[in-house]
CSV table of C-alpha atoms and ligand atoms in Angstrom, one decimal:
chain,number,residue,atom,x,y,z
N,1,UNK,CA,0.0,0.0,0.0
N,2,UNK,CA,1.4,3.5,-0.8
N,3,UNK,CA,0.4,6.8,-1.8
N,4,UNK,CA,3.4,6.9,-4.8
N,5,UNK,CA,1.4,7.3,-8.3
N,6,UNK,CA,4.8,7.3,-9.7
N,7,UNK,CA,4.3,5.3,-13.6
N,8,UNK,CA,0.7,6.0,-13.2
N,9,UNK,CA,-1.7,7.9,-15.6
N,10,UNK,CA,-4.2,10.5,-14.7
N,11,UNK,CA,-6.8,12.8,-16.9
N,12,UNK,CA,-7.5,15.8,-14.5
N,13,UNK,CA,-10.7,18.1,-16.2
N,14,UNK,CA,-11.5,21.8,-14.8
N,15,UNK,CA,-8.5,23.8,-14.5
N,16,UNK,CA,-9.4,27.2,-15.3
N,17,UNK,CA,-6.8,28.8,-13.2
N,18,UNK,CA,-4.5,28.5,-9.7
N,19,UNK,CA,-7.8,28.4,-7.8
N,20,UNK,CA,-9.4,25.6,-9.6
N,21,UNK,CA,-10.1,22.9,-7.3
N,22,UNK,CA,-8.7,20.6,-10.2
N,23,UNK,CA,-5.5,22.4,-10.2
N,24,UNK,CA,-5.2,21.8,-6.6
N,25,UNK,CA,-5.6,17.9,-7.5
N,26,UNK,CA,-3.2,18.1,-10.5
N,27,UNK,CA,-0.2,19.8,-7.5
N,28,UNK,CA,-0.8,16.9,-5.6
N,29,UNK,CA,-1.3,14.1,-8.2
N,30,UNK,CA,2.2,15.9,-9.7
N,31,UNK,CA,4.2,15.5,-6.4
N,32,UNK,CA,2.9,11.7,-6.2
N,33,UNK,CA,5.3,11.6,-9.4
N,34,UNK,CA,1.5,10.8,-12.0
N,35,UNK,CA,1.6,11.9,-15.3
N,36,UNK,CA,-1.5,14.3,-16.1
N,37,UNK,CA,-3.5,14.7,-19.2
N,38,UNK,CA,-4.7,18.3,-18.7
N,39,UNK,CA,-8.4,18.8,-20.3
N,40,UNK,CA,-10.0,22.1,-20.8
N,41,UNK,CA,-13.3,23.6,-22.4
N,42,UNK,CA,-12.3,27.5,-23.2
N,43,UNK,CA,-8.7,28.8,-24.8
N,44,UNK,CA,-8.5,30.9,-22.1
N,45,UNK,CA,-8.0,28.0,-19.4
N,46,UNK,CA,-5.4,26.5,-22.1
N,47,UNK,CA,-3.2,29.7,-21.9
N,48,UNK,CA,-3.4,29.5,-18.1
N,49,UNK,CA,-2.8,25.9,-18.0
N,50,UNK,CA,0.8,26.2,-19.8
N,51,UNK,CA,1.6,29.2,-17.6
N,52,UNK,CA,0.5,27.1,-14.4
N,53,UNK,CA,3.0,24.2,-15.9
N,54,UNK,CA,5.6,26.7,-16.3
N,55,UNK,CA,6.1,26.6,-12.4
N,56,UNK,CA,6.5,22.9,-11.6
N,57,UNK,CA,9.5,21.1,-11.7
N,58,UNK,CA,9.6,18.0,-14.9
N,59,UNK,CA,5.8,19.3,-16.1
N,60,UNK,CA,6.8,17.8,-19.7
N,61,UNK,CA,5.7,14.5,-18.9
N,62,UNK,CA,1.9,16.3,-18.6
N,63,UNK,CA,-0.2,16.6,-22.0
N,64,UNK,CA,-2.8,19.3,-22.2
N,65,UNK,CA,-5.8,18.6,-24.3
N,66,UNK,CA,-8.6,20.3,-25.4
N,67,UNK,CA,-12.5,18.5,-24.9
N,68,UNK,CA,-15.7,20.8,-25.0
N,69,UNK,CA,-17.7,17.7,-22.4
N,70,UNK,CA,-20.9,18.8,-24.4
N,71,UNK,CA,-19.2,17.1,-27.8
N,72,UNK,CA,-19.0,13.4,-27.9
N,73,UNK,CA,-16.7,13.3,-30.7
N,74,UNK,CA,-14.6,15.8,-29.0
N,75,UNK,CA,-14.3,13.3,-25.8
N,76,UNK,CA,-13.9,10.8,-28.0
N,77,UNK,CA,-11.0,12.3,-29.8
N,78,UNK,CA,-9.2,13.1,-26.6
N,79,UNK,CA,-9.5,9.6,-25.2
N,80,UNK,CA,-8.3,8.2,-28.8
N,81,UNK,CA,-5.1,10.6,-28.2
N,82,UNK,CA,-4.5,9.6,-25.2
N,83,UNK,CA,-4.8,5.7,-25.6
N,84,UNK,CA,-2.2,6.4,-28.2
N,85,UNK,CA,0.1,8.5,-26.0
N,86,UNK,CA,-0.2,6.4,-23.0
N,87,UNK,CA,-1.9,3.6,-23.9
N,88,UNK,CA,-3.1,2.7,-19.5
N,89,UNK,CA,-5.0,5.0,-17.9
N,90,UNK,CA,-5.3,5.1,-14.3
N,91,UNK,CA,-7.6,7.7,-12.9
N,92,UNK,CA,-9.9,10.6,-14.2
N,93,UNK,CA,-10.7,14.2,-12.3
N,94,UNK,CA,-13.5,15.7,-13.4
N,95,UNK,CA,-14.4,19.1,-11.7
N,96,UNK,CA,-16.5,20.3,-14.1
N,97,UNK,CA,-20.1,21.9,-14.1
N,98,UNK,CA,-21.7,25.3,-15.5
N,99,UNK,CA,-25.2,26.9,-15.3
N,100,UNK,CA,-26.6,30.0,-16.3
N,101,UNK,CA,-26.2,32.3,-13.9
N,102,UNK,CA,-29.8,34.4,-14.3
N,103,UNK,CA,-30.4,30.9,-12.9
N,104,UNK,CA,-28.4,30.6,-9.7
N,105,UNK,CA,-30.6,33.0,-8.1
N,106,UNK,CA,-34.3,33.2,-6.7
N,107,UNK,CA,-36.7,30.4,-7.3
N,108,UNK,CA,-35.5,27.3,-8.8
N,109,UNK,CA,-39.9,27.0,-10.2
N,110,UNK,CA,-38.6,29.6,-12.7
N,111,UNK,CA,-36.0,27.2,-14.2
N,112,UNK,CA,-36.0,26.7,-18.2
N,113,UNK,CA,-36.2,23.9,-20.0
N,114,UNK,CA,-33.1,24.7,-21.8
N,115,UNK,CA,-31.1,25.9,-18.6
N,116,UNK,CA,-32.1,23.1,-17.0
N,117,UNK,CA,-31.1,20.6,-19.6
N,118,UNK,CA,-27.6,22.6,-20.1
N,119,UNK,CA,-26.7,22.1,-16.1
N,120,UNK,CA,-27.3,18.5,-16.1
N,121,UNK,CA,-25.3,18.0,-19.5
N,122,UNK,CA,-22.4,20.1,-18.8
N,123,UNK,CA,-22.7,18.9,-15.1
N,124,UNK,CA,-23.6,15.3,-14.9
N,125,UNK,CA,-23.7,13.3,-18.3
N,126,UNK,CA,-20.5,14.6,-18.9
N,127,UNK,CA,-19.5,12.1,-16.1
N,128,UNK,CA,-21.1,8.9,-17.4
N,129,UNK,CA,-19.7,10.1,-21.2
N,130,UNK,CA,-16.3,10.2,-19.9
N,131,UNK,CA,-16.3,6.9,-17.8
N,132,UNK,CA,-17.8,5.5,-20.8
N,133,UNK,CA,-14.5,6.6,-22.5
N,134,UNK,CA,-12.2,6.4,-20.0
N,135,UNK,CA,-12.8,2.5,-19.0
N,136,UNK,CA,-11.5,0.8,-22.2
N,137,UNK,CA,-8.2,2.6,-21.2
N,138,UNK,CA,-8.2,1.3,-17.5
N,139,UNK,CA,-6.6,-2.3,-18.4
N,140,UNK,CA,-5.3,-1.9,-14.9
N,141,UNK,CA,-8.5,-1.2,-12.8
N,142,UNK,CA,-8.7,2.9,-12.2
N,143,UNK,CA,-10.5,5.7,-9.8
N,144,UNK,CA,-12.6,8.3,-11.4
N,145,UNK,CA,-13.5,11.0,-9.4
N,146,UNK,CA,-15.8,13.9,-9.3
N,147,UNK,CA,-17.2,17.2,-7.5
N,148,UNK,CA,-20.4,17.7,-5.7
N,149,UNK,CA,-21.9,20.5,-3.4
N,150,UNK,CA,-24.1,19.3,-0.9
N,151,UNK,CA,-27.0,21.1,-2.6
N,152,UNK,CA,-27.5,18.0,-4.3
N,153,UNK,CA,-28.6,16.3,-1.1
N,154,UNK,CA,-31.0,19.8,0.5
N,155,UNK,CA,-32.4,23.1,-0.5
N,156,UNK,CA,-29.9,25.9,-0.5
N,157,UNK,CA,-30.5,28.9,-1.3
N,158,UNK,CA,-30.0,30.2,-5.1
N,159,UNK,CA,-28.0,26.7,-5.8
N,160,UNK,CA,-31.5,25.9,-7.6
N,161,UNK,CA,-30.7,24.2,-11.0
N,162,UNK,CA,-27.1,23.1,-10.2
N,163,UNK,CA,-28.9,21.2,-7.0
N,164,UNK,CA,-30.7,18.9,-8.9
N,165,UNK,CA,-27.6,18.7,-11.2
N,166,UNK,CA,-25.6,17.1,-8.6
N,167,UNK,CA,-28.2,15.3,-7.0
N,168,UNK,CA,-28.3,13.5,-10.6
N,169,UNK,CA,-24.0,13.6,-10.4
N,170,UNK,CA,-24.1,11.6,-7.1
N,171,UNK,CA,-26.5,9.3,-8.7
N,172,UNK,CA,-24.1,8.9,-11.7
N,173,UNK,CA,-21.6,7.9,-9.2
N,174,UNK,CA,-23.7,5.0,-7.6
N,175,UNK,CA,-24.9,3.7,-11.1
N,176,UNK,CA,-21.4,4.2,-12.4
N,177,UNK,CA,-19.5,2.4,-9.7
N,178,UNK,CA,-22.4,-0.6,-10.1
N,179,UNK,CA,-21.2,-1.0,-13.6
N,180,UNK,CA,-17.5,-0.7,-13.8
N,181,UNK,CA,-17.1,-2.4,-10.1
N,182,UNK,CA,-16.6,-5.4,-12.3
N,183,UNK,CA,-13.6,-4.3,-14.3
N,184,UNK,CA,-11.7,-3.1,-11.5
N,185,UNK,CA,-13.0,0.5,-11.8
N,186,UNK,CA,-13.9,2.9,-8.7
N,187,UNK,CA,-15.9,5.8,-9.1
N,188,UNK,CA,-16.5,8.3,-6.2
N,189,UNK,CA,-17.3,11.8,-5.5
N,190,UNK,CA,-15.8,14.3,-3.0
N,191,UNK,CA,-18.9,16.8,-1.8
N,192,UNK,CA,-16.5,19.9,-1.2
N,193,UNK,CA,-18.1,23.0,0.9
N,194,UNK,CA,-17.3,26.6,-0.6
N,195,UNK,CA,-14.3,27.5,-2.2
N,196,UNK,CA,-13.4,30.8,-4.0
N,197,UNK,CA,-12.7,29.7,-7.7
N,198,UNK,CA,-14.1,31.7,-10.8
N,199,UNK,CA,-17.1,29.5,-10.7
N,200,UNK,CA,-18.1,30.7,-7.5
N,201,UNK,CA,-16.8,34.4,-8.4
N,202,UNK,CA,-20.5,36.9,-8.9
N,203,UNK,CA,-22.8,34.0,-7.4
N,204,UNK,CA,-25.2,35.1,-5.4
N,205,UNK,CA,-24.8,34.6,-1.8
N,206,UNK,CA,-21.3,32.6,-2.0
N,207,UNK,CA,-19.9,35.3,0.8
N,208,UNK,CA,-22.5,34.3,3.2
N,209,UNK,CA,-22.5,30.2,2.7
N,210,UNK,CA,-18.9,30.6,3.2
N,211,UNK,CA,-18.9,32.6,6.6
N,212,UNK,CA,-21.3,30.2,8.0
N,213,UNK,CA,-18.6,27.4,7.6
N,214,UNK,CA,-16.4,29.6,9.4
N,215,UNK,CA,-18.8,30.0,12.2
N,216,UNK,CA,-20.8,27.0,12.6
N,217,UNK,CA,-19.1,24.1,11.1
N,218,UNK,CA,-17.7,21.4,13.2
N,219,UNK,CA,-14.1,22.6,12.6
N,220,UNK,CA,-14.8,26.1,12.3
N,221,UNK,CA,-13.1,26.6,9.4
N,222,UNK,CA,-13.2,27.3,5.8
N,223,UNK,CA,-12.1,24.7,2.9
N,224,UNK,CA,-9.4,25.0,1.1
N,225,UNK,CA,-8.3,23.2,-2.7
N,226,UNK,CA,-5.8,21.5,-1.0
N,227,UNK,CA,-7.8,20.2,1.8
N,228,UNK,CA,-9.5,18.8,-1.6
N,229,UNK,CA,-6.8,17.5,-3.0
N,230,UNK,CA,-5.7,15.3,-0.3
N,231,UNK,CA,-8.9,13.1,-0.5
N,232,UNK,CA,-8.5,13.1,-3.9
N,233,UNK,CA,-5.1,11.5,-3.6
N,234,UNK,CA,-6.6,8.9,-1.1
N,235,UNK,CA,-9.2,8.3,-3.7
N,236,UNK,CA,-7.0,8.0,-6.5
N,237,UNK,CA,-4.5,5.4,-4.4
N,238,UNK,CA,-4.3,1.8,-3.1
N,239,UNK,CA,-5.1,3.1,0.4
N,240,UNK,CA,-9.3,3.2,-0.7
N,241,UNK,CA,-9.0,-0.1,-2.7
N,242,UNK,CA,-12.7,-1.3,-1.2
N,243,UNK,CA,-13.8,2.5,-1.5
N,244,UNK,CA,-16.9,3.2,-4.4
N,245,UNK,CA,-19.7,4.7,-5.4
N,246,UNK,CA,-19.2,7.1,-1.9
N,247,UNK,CA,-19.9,10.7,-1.7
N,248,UNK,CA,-17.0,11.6,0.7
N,249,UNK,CA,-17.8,15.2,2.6
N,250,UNK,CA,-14.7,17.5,2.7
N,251,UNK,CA,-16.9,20.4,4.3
N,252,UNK,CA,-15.3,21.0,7.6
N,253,UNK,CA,-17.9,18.6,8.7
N,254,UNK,CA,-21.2,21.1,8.2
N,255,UNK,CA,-23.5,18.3,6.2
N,256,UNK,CA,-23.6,16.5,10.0
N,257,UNK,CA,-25.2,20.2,11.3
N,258,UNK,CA,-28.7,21.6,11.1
Y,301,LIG,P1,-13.7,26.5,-11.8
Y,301,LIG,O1,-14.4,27.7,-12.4
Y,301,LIG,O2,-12.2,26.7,-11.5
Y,301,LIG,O3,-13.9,25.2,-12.7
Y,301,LIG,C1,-15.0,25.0,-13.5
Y,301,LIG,C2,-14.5,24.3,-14.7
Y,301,LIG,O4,-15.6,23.8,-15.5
Y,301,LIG,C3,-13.7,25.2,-15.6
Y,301,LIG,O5,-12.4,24.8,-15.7
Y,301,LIG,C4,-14.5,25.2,-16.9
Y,301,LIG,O6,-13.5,25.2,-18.0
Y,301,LIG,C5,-15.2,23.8,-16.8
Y,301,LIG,N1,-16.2,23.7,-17.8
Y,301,LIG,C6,-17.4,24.4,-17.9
Y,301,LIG,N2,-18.1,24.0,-19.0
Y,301,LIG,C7,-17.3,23.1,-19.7
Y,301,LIG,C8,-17.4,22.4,-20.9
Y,301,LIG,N3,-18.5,22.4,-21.6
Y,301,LIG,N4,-16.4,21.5,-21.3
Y,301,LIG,C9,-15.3,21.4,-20.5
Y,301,LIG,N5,-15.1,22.1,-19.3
Y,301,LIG,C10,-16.1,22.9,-18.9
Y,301,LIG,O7,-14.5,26.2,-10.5
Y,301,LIG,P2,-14.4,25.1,-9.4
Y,301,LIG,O8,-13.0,24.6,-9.3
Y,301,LIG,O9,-15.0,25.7,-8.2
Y,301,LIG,O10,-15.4,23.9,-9.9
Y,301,LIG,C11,-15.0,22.6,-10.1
Y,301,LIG,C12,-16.1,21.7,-9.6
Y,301,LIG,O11,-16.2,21.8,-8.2
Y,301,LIG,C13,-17.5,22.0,-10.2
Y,301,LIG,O12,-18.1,20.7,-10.5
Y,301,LIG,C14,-18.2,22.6,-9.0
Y,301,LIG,O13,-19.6,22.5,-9.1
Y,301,LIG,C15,-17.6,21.9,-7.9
Y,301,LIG,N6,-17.7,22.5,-6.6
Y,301,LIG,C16,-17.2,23.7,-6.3
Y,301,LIG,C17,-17.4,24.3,-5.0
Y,301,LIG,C18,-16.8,25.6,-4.8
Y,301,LIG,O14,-17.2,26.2,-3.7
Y,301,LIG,N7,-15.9,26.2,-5.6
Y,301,LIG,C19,-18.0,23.6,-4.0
Y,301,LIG,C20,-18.5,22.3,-4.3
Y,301,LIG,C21,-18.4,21.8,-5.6
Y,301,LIG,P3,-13.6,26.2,-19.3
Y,301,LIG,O15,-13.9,27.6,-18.7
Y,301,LIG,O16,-12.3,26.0,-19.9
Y,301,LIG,O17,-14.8,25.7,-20.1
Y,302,LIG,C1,-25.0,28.2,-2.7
Y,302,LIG,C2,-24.0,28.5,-3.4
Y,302,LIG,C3,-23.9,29.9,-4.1
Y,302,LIG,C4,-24.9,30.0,-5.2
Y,302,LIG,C5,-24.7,29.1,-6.4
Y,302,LIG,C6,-23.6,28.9,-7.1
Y,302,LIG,C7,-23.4,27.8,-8.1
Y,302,LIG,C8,-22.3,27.6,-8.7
Y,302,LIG,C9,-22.0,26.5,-9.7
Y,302,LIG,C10,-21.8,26.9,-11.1
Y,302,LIG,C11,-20.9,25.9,-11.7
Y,302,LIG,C12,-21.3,28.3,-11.4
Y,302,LIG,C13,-21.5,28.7,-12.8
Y,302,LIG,O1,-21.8,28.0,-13.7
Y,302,LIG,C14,-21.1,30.2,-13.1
Y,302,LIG,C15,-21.3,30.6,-14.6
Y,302,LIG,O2,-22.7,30.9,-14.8
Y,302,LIG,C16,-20.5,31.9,-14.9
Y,302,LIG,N1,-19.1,31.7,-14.8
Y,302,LIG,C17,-18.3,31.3,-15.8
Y,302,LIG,O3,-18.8,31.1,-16.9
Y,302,LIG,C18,-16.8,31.1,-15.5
Y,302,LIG,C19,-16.1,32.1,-16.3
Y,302,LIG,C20,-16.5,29.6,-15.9
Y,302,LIG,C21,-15.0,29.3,-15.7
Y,302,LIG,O4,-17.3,28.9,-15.0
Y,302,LIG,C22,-17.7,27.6,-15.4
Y,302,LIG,N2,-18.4,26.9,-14.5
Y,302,LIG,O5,-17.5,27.2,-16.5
Y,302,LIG,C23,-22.9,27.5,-3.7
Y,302,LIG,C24,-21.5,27.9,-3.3
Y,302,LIG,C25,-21.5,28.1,-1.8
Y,302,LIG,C26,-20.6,26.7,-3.5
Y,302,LIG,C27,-20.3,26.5,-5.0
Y,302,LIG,C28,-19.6,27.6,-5.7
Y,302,LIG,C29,-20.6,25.3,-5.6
Y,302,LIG,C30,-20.3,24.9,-7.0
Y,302,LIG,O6,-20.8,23.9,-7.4
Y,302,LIG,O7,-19.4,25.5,-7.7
């Protein structure tokens, strides 16, 4: 048992910049010694990718890939590529999720049918597409991992559309895990509590939902990336072998609290 992912092979989706959650996965999936295949949606997170690889030490064994998780061909281009780059696969990130934002706020009755359909694509089928792809490649048995908000499990205020999005991701993970148990392949999702990233830059509310964490939280204390990160590592090693289909809390402890 060990926590080296030295040799190993890892697709991390969602870096938009340093406070990405999935950049905070990619440091520590980097000092385990994996090799990352970098996936982004907009050019703008590729130019900030390359300059984020500019400050690691040996970041030429990483690949960064475009894959728009609305476009099936696009995913499956990128897994192509990397089969032929790589050929194993051992683990997927995938901290993706967008919703309109007129829709992030007041009641979620007022939803469209297009908004909604458009936060459970980009959200949630974009998981089951890319385990789809990702499990011919994981010859070896694998770990895919994603990101929820516990939103998906009660009402919070202005999460609205992107609540039942997740609530539909952490079903994904149970279904997923069901199916591709038998090859070898774990599927879990971390259910982080607020973090400032540019998702949750201009959303309603994201101040106060972050200072009650600081006050009223078991640990009384705010999440961090790296607090992320570090479950994401256990995820993605041999030290959760009998771990799947688990929505692991990394909230300071607040989904246990009225
Ligand atoms: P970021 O804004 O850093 O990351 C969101 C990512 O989603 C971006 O990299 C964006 O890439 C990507 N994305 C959106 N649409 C697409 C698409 N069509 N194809 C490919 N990529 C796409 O925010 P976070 O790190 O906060 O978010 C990561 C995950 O964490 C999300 O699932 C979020 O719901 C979840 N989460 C966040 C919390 C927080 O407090 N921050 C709390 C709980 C969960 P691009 O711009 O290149 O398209
Ligand atoms: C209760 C809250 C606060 C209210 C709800 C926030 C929901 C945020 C999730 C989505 C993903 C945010 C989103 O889609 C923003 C976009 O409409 C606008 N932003 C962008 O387009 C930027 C540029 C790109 C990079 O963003 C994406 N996503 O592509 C929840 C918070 C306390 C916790 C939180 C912030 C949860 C979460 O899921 O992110």
């Amino acid at each position: 048992m060990n926590l080296s992912l030295e040799n190993k092979h890892f697709v991390v989706m969602g870096v938009a910049n340093k406070r990405s959650i999935a950049w905070g996965i990619a440091e520590a999936l980097h000092s385990a010694g994996a090799r990352i295949i970098f996936t982004y949606g907009k050019e703008r997170s590729k130019k900030n990718i390359d300059k984020l690889l500019e400050g690691l030490d040996d970041a030429s064994r990483h690949l960064v890939l475009q894959c728009d998780v609305t476009d099936d061909a696009a995913i499956d281009e990128t897994f192509a590529t990397i089969k032929e780059k790589l050929g194993v696969l051992h683990g997927v990130a995938h901290s993706v999720a967008f919703a309109n934002k007129e829709e992030l706020e007041g009641e979620f009755v007022n939803t469209s049918r297009e908004g909604f359909l458009l936060a459970q694509n980009i959200s949630s089928y974009s998981l089951t597409a890319i385990a789809r792809a990702a499990r011919p490649l994981m010859t070896e048995g694998g770990s895919i991992i994603t990101i929820s908000y516990l939103g998906g499990e009660r009402v919070v205020k202005n999460y609205n559309v992107m609540g039942v999005a997740k609530a539909s991701l952490e079903a994904s993970v149970m279904y997923l895990a069901n199916d591709l148990g038998q090859d070898g392949i774990r599927v879990n999702a971390i259910s982080a509590g607020p973090i400032r990233t540019l998702s949750a830059k201009g959303v309603s509310d994201f101040n106060t939902v972050a200072k009650v964490i600081e006050e009223r939280a078991p640990l009384r204390r705010s999440i961090t990336k790296e607090d992320v990160a570090g479950s994401a590592l256990f995820l993605f090693s041999d030290l959760s072998t009998a771990v799947t289909g688990e929505v692991l809390h990394v909230d300071s402890g607040y989904h246990t609290i009225g």
